[in-house]
């Protein structure tokens, strides 16, 4: 993806509290950041992530898997909804669904996701719990370019955090989320301002 002279258009997809979305909204308030959130989508209604978008005056849409005959139909509708906002980059920020083939055909190579573990360890829905159960001393977060797998795409950035003896899942996840928000805003900003290339899984910014 090349660098550009106008701010990059971000569409952000969320499923929950939206603290990562909020970090992006806050970063985009500075014109020098080089990006703006043009829409927020979700796979469920009545979540704080959508309320954060509303408060920021950003348009929202909700596409629930259960409202469609099958997963592929949902994927096509989600793809069309995102495409309507003409994003340069799509950010999955705590979006708890796998996107499908239609979505990948349209937005593959310019969709990033954030995962609360150090890939390739502990992929899937319960990264912090799995890391804790395994007994690792260090965990963290991974920003990656989405591919067809589960948390397997080319890695844009990673940040490590310690696992403390008295951690439970919530305290570890909260520590990870602080690091995750900084990782996300820093690197999405660079993707927007500098552009990036992916060669043999290596993601590099076009400085
Ligand atoms: C993040 O840790 C994300 O990686 C995980 O769920 C959390 C979402 O947090 N999949 P929020 O909705 O951005 O607050």
PDB file of C-alpha atoms and ligand atoms in Angstrom:
ATOM      1  CA  UNK A   1       0.000   0.000   0.000  1.00  0.00           C
ATOM      2  CA  UNK A   2       1.516   3.356  -1.038  1.00  0.00           C
ATOM      3  CA  UNK A   3       1.656   6.460   1.150  1.00  0.00           C
ATOM      4  CA  UNK A   4      -0.900   9.135   0.277  1.00  0.00           C
ATOM      5  CA  UNK A   5      -1.331  12.890   0.528  1.00  0.00           C
ATOM      6  CA  UNK A   6      -4.799  12.815   2.146  1.00  0.00           C
ATOM      7  CA  UNK A   7      -5.703  11.200   5.491  1.00  0.00           C
ATOM      8  CA  UNK A   8      -6.267   7.445   5.183  1.00  0.00           C
ATOM      9  CA  UNK A   9      -9.878   6.350   5.561  1.00  0.00           C
ATOM     10  CA  UNK A  10     -10.300   3.775   8.335  1.00  0.00           C
ATOM     11  CA  UNK A  11     -13.317   1.533   8.843  1.00  0.00           C
ATOM     12  CA  UNK A  12     -13.154  -0.090  12.293  1.00  0.00           C
ATOM     13  CA  UNK A  13     -15.093  -3.263  13.202  1.00  0.00           C
ATOM     14  CA  UNK A  14     -15.868  -3.962  16.863  1.00  0.00           C
ATOM     15  CA  UNK A  15     -17.770  -6.460  19.049  1.00  0.00           C
ATOM     16  CA  UNK A  16     -17.385  -5.113  22.563  1.00  0.00           C
ATOM     17  CA  UNK A  17     -16.186  -2.309  24.768  1.00  0.00           C
ATOM     18  CA  UNK A  18     -14.267  -0.580  21.964  1.00  0.00           C
ATOM     19  CA  UNK A  19     -11.308   0.746  23.944  1.00  0.00           C
ATOM     20  CA  UNK A  20      -9.068   0.076  20.947  1.00  0.00           C
ATOM     21  CA  UNK A  21     -11.528   1.972  18.758  1.00  0.00           C
ATOM     22  CA  UNK A  22     -11.467   4.836  21.266  1.00  0.00           C
ATOM     23  CA  UNK A  23      -7.672   4.976  21.089  1.00  0.00           C
ATOM     24  CA  UNK A  24      -7.908   5.275  17.304  1.00  0.00           C
ATOM     25  CA  UNK A  25     -10.610   7.950  17.516  1.00  0.00           C
ATOM     26  CA  UNK A  26      -8.446   9.920  19.942  1.00  0.00           C
ATOM     27  CA  UNK A  27      -5.347   9.550  17.750  1.00  0.00           C
ATOM     28  CA  UNK A  28      -7.285  10.667  14.654  1.00  0.00           C
ATOM     29  CA  UNK A  29      -8.283  13.903  16.411  1.00  0.00           C
ATOM     30  CA  UNK A  30      -4.749  15.099  15.623  1.00  0.00           C
ATOM     31  CA  UNK A  31      -4.576  15.999  11.924  1.00  0.00           C
ATOM     32  CA  UNK A  32      -0.904  14.997  11.830  1.00  0.00           C
ATOM     33  CA  UNK A  33      -1.916  11.408  12.583  1.00  0.00           C
ATOM     34  CA  UNK A  34      -2.794  10.974   8.914  1.00  0.00           C
ATOM     35  CA  UNK A  35      -5.986   8.944   9.247  1.00  0.00           C
ATOM     36  CA  UNK A  36      -9.620   9.307  10.190  1.00  0.00           C
ATOM     37  CA  UNK A  37     -12.285   6.820  11.208  1.00  0.00           C
ATOM     38  CA  UNK A  38     -15.012   7.096   8.557  1.00  0.00           C
ATOM     39  CA  UNK A  39     -17.290   4.333   9.906  1.00  0.00           C
ATOM     40  CA  UNK A  40     -17.609   1.749  12.665  1.00  0.00           C
ATOM     41  CA  UNK A  41     -19.279  -1.619  12.073  1.00  0.00           C
ATOM     42  CA  UNK A  42     -20.269  -4.357  14.496  1.00  0.00           C
ATOM     43  CA  UNK A  43     -21.638  -7.895  14.535  1.00  0.00           C
ATOM     44  CA  UNK A  44     -23.953  -7.073  17.454  1.00  0.00           C
ATOM     45  CA  UNK A  45     -25.929  -4.106  18.702  1.00  0.00           C
ATOM     46  CA  UNK A  46     -26.032  -2.450  22.118  1.00  0.00           C
ATOM     47  CA  UNK A  47     -22.288  -2.416  22.736  1.00  0.00           C
ATOM     48  CA  UNK A  48     -20.101   0.338  24.094  1.00  0.00           C
ATOM     49  CA  UNK A  49     -18.021   0.295  20.905  1.00  0.00           C
ATOM     50  CA  UNK A  50     -21.008   1.563  18.901  1.00  0.00           C
ATOM     51  CA  UNK A  51     -21.800   4.162  21.551  1.00  0.00           C
ATOM     52  CA  UNK A  52     -18.222   5.446  21.338  1.00  0.00           C
ATOM     53  CA  UNK A  53     -18.667   5.893  17.583  1.00  0.00           C
ATOM     54  CA  UNK A  54     -21.989   7.685  18.102  1.00  0.00           C
ATOM     55  CA  UNK A  55     -20.401  10.071  20.606  1.00  0.00           C
ATOM     56  CA  UNK A  56     -17.646  10.833  18.104  1.00  0.00           C
ATOM     57  CA  UNK A  57     -20.187  11.490  15.345  1.00  0.00           C
ATOM     58  CA  UNK A  58     -18.946   8.552  13.271  1.00  0.00           C
ATOM     59  CA  UNK A  59     -21.552   6.573  11.255  1.00  0.00           C
ATOM     60  CA  UNK A  60     -22.188   2.985  12.372  1.00  0.00           C
ATOM     61  CA  UNK A  61     -23.711  -0.198  10.973  1.00  0.00           C
ATOM     62  CA  UNK A  62     -24.571  -3.589  12.517  1.00  0.00           C
ATOM     63  CA  UNK A  63     -24.547  -6.888  10.605  1.00  0.00           C
ATOM     64  CA  UNK A  64     -25.486  -9.898  12.747  1.00  0.00           C
ATOM     65  CA  UNK A  65     -24.559 -13.368  11.488  1.00  0.00           C
ATOM     66  CA  UNK A  66     -27.889 -14.724  12.773  1.00  0.00           C
ATOM     67  CA  UNK A  67     -29.859 -12.392  10.505  1.00  0.00           C
ATOM     68  CA  UNK A  68     -28.568 -14.142   7.358  1.00  0.00           C
ATOM     69  CA  UNK A  69     -29.237 -17.570   5.868  1.00  0.00           C
ATOM     70  CA  UNK A  70     -25.601 -18.564   6.113  1.00  0.00           C
ATOM     71  CA  UNK A  71     -22.143 -17.273   6.890  1.00  0.00           C
ATOM     72  CA  UNK A  72     -21.289 -16.475   3.257  1.00  0.00           C
ATOM     73  CA  UNK A  73     -24.361 -14.253   2.892  1.00  0.00           C
ATOM     74  CA  UNK A  74     -23.352 -12.411   6.056  1.00  0.00           C
ATOM     75  CA  UNK A  75     -19.810 -12.049   4.769  1.00  0.00           C
ATOM     76  CA  UNK A  76     -21.023 -10.565   1.471  1.00  0.00           C
ATOM     77  CA  UNK A  77     -23.314  -8.074   3.224  1.00  0.00           C
ATOM     78  CA  UNK A  78     -20.570  -7.099   5.681  1.00  0.00           C
ATOM     79  CA  UNK A  79     -18.187  -6.594   2.765  1.00  0.00           C
ATOM     80  CA  UNK A  80     -20.659  -4.345   0.936  1.00  0.00           C
ATOM     81  CA  UNK A  81     -21.328  -2.330   4.090  1.00  0.00           C
ATOM     82  CA  UNK A  82     -17.626  -1.723   4.666  1.00  0.00           C
ATOM     83  CA  UNK A  83     -16.980  -1.010   0.980  1.00  0.00           C
ATOM     84  CA  UNK A  84     -19.640   1.720   0.980  1.00  0.00           C
ATOM     85  CA  UNK A  85     -17.282   3.808   3.134  1.00  0.00           C
ATOM     86  CA  UNK A  86     -14.336   3.330   0.740  1.00  0.00           C
ATOM     87  CA  UNK A  87     -11.717   2.489   3.367  1.00  0.00           C
ATOM     88  CA  UNK A  88      -7.991   2.489   2.702  1.00  0.00           C
ATOM     89  CA  UNK A  89      -7.447   0.313   5.792  1.00  0.00           C
ATOM     90  CA  UNK A  90      -9.923  -1.846   7.731  1.00  0.00           C
ATOM     91  CA  UNK A  91      -9.155  -2.338  11.428  1.00  0.00           C
ATOM     92  CA  UNK A  92     -10.640  -5.293  13.316  1.00  0.00           C
ATOM     93  CA  UNK A  93     -10.484  -3.965  16.875  1.00  0.00           C
ATOM     94  CA  UNK A  94     -11.874  -6.657  19.146  1.00  0.00           C
ATOM     95  CA  UNK A  95     -14.120  -7.932  16.329  1.00  0.00           C
ATOM     96  CA  UNK A  96     -15.019 -11.445  17.455  1.00  0.00           C
ATOM     97  CA  UNK A  97     -15.849 -12.939  14.050  1.00  0.00           C
ATOM     98  CA  UNK A  98     -13.722 -14.367  11.277  1.00  0.00           C
ATOM     99  CA  UNK A  99     -14.248 -12.507   8.033  1.00  0.00           C
ATOM    100  CA  UNK A 100     -14.896 -14.693   4.977  1.00  0.00           C
ATOM    101  CA  UNK A 101     -13.850 -15.053   1.334  1.00  0.00           C
ATOM    102  CA  UNK A 102     -15.821 -12.071  -0.034  1.00  0.00           C
ATOM    103  CA  UNK A 103     -14.293  -9.815   2.585  1.00  0.00           C
ATOM    104  CA  UNK A 104     -10.781 -11.107   1.890  1.00  0.00           C
ATOM    105  CA  UNK A 105     -11.246 -10.657  -1.869  1.00  0.00           C
ATOM    106  CA  UNK A 106     -12.102  -6.989  -1.327  1.00  0.00           C
ATOM    107  CA  UNK A 107      -9.939  -6.027   1.642  1.00  0.00           C
ATOM    108  CA  UNK A 108      -7.199  -8.669   1.853  1.00  0.00           C
ATOM    109  CA  UNK A 109      -3.780  -7.103   2.376  1.00  0.00           C
ATOM    110  CA  UNK A 110      -5.244  -3.948   3.946  1.00  0.00           C
ATOM    111  CA  UNK A 111      -7.153  -5.364   6.905  1.00  0.00           C
ATOM    112  CA  UNK A 112      -5.400  -5.548  10.269  1.00  0.00           C
ATOM    113  CA  UNK A 113      -6.417  -7.263  13.475  1.00  0.00           C
ATOM    114  CA  UNK A 114      -5.101  -7.085  16.992  1.00  0.00           C
ATOM    115  CA  UNK A 115      -4.689 -10.227  19.077  1.00  0.00           C
ATOM    116  CA  UNK A 116      -4.067 -10.263  22.855  1.00  0.00           C
ATOM    117  CA  UNK A 117      -1.156 -12.733  22.789  1.00  0.00           C
ATOM    118  CA  UNK A 118       2.281 -13.011  21.211  1.00  0.00           C
ATOM    119  CA  UNK A 119       1.685 -14.858  17.936  1.00  0.00           C
ATOM    120  CA  UNK A 120       2.209 -17.606  16.988  1.00  0.00           C
ATOM    121  CA  UNK A 121       1.408 -18.608  20.595  1.00  0.00           C
ATOM    122  CA  UNK A 122      -2.177 -18.860  21.817  1.00  0.00           C
ATOM    123  CA  UNK A 123      -4.294 -18.010  18.758  1.00  0.00           C
ATOM    124  CA  UNK A 124      -8.082 -17.843  19.033  1.00  0.00           C
ATOM    125  CA  UNK A 125     -10.657 -16.351  21.322  1.00  0.00           C
ATOM    126  CA  UNK A 126      -8.963 -16.897  24.712  1.00  0.00           C
ATOM    127  CA  UNK A 127      -5.359 -15.736  24.294  1.00  0.00           C
ATOM    128  CA  UNK A 128      -4.903 -14.277  27.810  1.00  0.00           C
ATOM    129  CA  UNK A 129      -6.523 -17.304  29.520  1.00  0.00           C
ATOM    130  CA  UNK A 130      -4.482 -19.761  27.449  1.00  0.00           C
ATOM    131  CA  UNK A 131      -1.235 -17.898  28.177  1.00  0.00           C
ATOM    132  CA  UNK A 132      -2.023 -17.856  31.888  1.00  0.00           C
ATOM    133  CA  UNK A 133      -2.928 -21.551  31.945  1.00  0.00           C
ATOM    134  CA  UNK A 134       0.302 -22.444  30.135  1.00  0.00           C
ATOM    135  CA  UNK A 135       2.315 -20.569  32.751  1.00  0.00           C
ATOM    136  CA  UNK A 136       4.280 -18.280  30.439  1.00  0.00           C
ATOM    137  CA  UNK A 137       6.204 -15.444  32.108  1.00  0.00           C
ATOM    138  CA  UNK A 138       5.773 -13.026  29.187  1.00  0.00           C
ATOM    139  CA  UNK A 139       2.768 -12.449  26.984  1.00  0.00           C
ATOM    140  CA  UNK A 140       1.590  -9.453  24.997  1.00  0.00           C
ATOM    141  CA  UNK A 141      -0.196  -8.434  21.842  1.00  0.00           C
ATOM    142  CA  UNK A 142       0.205  -8.798  18.108  1.00  0.00           C
ATOM    143  CA  UNK A 143      -0.962  -6.565  15.261  1.00  0.00           C
ATOM    144  CA  UNK A 144      -1.196  -8.527  12.020  1.00  0.00           C
ATOM    145  CA  UNK A 145      -2.488  -8.290   8.483  1.00  0.00           C
ATOM    146  CA  UNK A 146      -5.514 -10.577   8.281  1.00  0.00           C
ATOM    147  CA  UNK A 147      -5.238 -13.726   6.158  1.00  0.00           C
ATOM    148  CA  UNK A 148      -7.510 -16.782   5.866  1.00  0.00           C
ATOM    149  CA  UNK A 149      -6.288 -18.344   9.124  1.00  0.00           C
ATOM    150  CA  UNK A 150      -7.026 -17.641  12.776  1.00  0.00           C
ATOM    151  CA  UNK A 151      -4.527 -15.020  13.976  1.00  0.00           C
ATOM    152  CA  UNK A 152      -1.948 -16.285  11.467  1.00  0.00           C
ATOM    153  CA  UNK A 153      -1.379 -13.275   9.187  1.00  0.00           C
ATOM    154  CA  UNK A 154       1.876 -11.363   8.603  1.00  0.00           C
ATOM    155  CA  UNK A 155       2.921  -9.530  11.752  1.00  0.00           C
ATOM    156  CA  UNK A 156       3.015  -5.726  11.756  1.00  0.00           C
ATOM    157  CA  UNK A 157       4.046  -5.254  15.402  1.00  0.00           C
ATOM    158  CA  UNK A 158       4.219  -6.986  18.770  1.00  0.00           C
ATOM    159  CA  UNK A 159       4.559  -5.704  22.327  1.00  0.00           C
ATOM    160  CA  UNK A 160       5.487  -7.902  25.290  1.00  0.00           C
ATOM    161  CA  UNK A 161       4.131  -7.519  28.817  1.00  0.00           C
ATOM    162  CA  UNK A 162       5.073  -9.496  31.950  1.00  0.00           C
ATOM    163  CA  UNK A 163       2.798 -12.136  33.435  1.00  0.00           C
ATOM    164  CA  UNK A 164       2.785 -11.627  37.199  1.00  0.00           C
ATOM    165  CA  UNK A 165       2.441 -14.374  39.818  1.00  0.00           C
ATOM    166  CA  UNK A 166      -0.875 -13.079  41.108  1.00  0.00           C
ATOM    167  CA  UNK A 167      -2.440 -12.377  37.703  1.00  0.00           C
ATOM    168  CA  UNK A 168      -5.888 -13.630  36.835  1.00  0.00           C
ATOM    169  CA  UNK A 169      -7.266 -13.500  33.290  1.00  0.00           C
ATOM    170  CA  UNK A 170      -8.743 -10.032  33.784  1.00  0.00           C
ATOM    171  CA  UNK A 171      -5.617  -8.426  35.230  1.00  0.00           C
ATOM    172  CA  UNK A 172      -3.408  -9.945  32.524  1.00  0.00           C
ATOM    173  CA  UNK A 173      -5.815  -8.974  29.740  1.00  0.00           C
ATOM    174  CA  UNK A 174      -6.066  -5.427  31.108  1.00  0.00           C
ATOM    175  CA  UNK A 175      -2.250  -5.075  31.121  1.00  0.00           C
ATOM    176  CA  UNK A 176      -2.169  -6.432  27.562  1.00  0.00           C
ATOM    177  CA  UNK A 177      -4.904  -4.024  26.450  1.00  0.00           C
ATOM    178  CA  UNK A 178      -2.898  -0.991  27.619  1.00  0.00           C
ATOM    179  CA  UNK A 179       0.001  -2.164  25.453  1.00  0.00           C
ATOM    180  CA  UNK A 180      -2.385  -3.121  22.642  1.00  0.00           C
ATOM    181  CA  UNK A 181      -3.889   0.359  22.334  1.00  0.00           C
ATOM    182  CA  UNK A 182      -0.441   1.980  22.049  1.00  0.00           C
ATOM    183  CA  UNK A 183       0.709  -0.653  19.532  1.00  0.00           C
ATOM    184  CA  UNK A 184      -2.435  -0.220  17.460  1.00  0.00           C
ATOM    185  CA  UNK A 185      -2.418   3.561  17.256  1.00  0.00           C
ATOM    186  CA  UNK A 186       1.307   3.822  16.610  1.00  0.00           C
ATOM    187  CA  UNK A 187       1.327   1.268  13.824  1.00  0.00           C
ATOM    188  CA  UNK A 188      -1.959   2.063  12.104  1.00  0.00           C
ATOM    189  CA  UNK A 189      -0.732   5.661  11.974  1.00  0.00           C
ATOM    190  CA  UNK A 190       2.484   4.552  10.311  1.00  0.00           C
ATOM    191  CA  UNK A 191       0.588   2.343   7.856  1.00  0.00           C
ATOM    192  CA  UNK A 192      -1.579   5.329   6.980  1.00  0.00           C
ATOM    193  CA  UNK A 193       1.229   7.877   6.649  1.00  0.00           C
ATOM    194  CA  UNK A 194       4.035   5.786   5.199  1.00  0.00           C
ATOM    195  CA  UNK A 195       2.309   2.931   3.412  1.00  0.00           C
ATOM    196  CA  UNK A 196       3.670  -0.602   3.766  1.00  0.00           C
ATOM    197  CA  UNK A 197       4.700  -3.665   1.803  1.00  0.00           C
ATOM    198  CA  UNK A 198       4.463  -7.372   2.613  1.00  0.00           C
ATOM    199  CA  UNK A 199       7.161  -9.674   1.242  1.00  0.00           C
ATOM    200  CA  UNK A 200       7.478 -13.303   2.393  1.00  0.00           C
ATOM    201  CA  UNK A 201       5.374 -12.506   5.467  1.00  0.00           C
ATOM    202  CA  UNK A 202       7.630  -9.550   6.372  1.00  0.00           C
ATOM    203  CA  UNK A 203       5.660  -6.333   6.827  1.00  0.00           C
ATOM    204  CA  UNK A 204       7.732  -3.216   6.271  1.00  0.00           C
ATOM    205  CA  UNK A 205       6.775   0.428   6.312  1.00  0.00           C
ATOM    206  CA  UNK A 206       7.679   2.487   3.224  1.00  0.00           C
ATOM    207  CA  UNK A 207       9.615   5.154   5.080  1.00  0.00           C
TER     208      UNK A 207
HETATM  209  C1  LIG B   1      -8.784  -6.803  22.773  1.00  0.00           C
HETATM  210  O1  LIG B   1      -7.861  -7.285  23.725  1.00  0.00           O
HETATM  211  C2  LIG B   1      -8.724  -7.609  21.514  1.00  0.00           C
HETATM  212  O2  LIG B   1      -7.453  -7.977  21.128  1.00  0.00           O
HETATM  213  C3  LIG B   1      -9.523  -8.805  21.929  1.00  0.00           C
HETATM  214  O3  LIG B   1     -10.615  -8.265  22.631  1.00  0.00           O
HETATM  215  C4  LIG B   1     -10.204  -7.035  23.211  1.00  0.00           C
HETATM  216  C5  LIG B   1     -11.139  -5.971  22.709  1.00  0.00           C
HETATM  217  O4  LIG B   1     -11.109  -4.850  23.523  1.00  0.00           O
HETATM  218  N1  LIG B   1      -9.882  -9.626  20.821  1.00  0.00           N
HETATM  219  P1  LIG B   1     -11.888  -3.511  23.154  1.00  0.00           P
HETATM  220  O5  LIG B   1     -13.282  -3.894  22.678  1.00  0.00           O
HETATM  221  O6  LIG B   1     -11.097  -2.794  22.094  1.00  0.00           O
HETATM  222  O7  LIG B   1     -11.940  -2.755  24.443  1.00  0.00           O
END
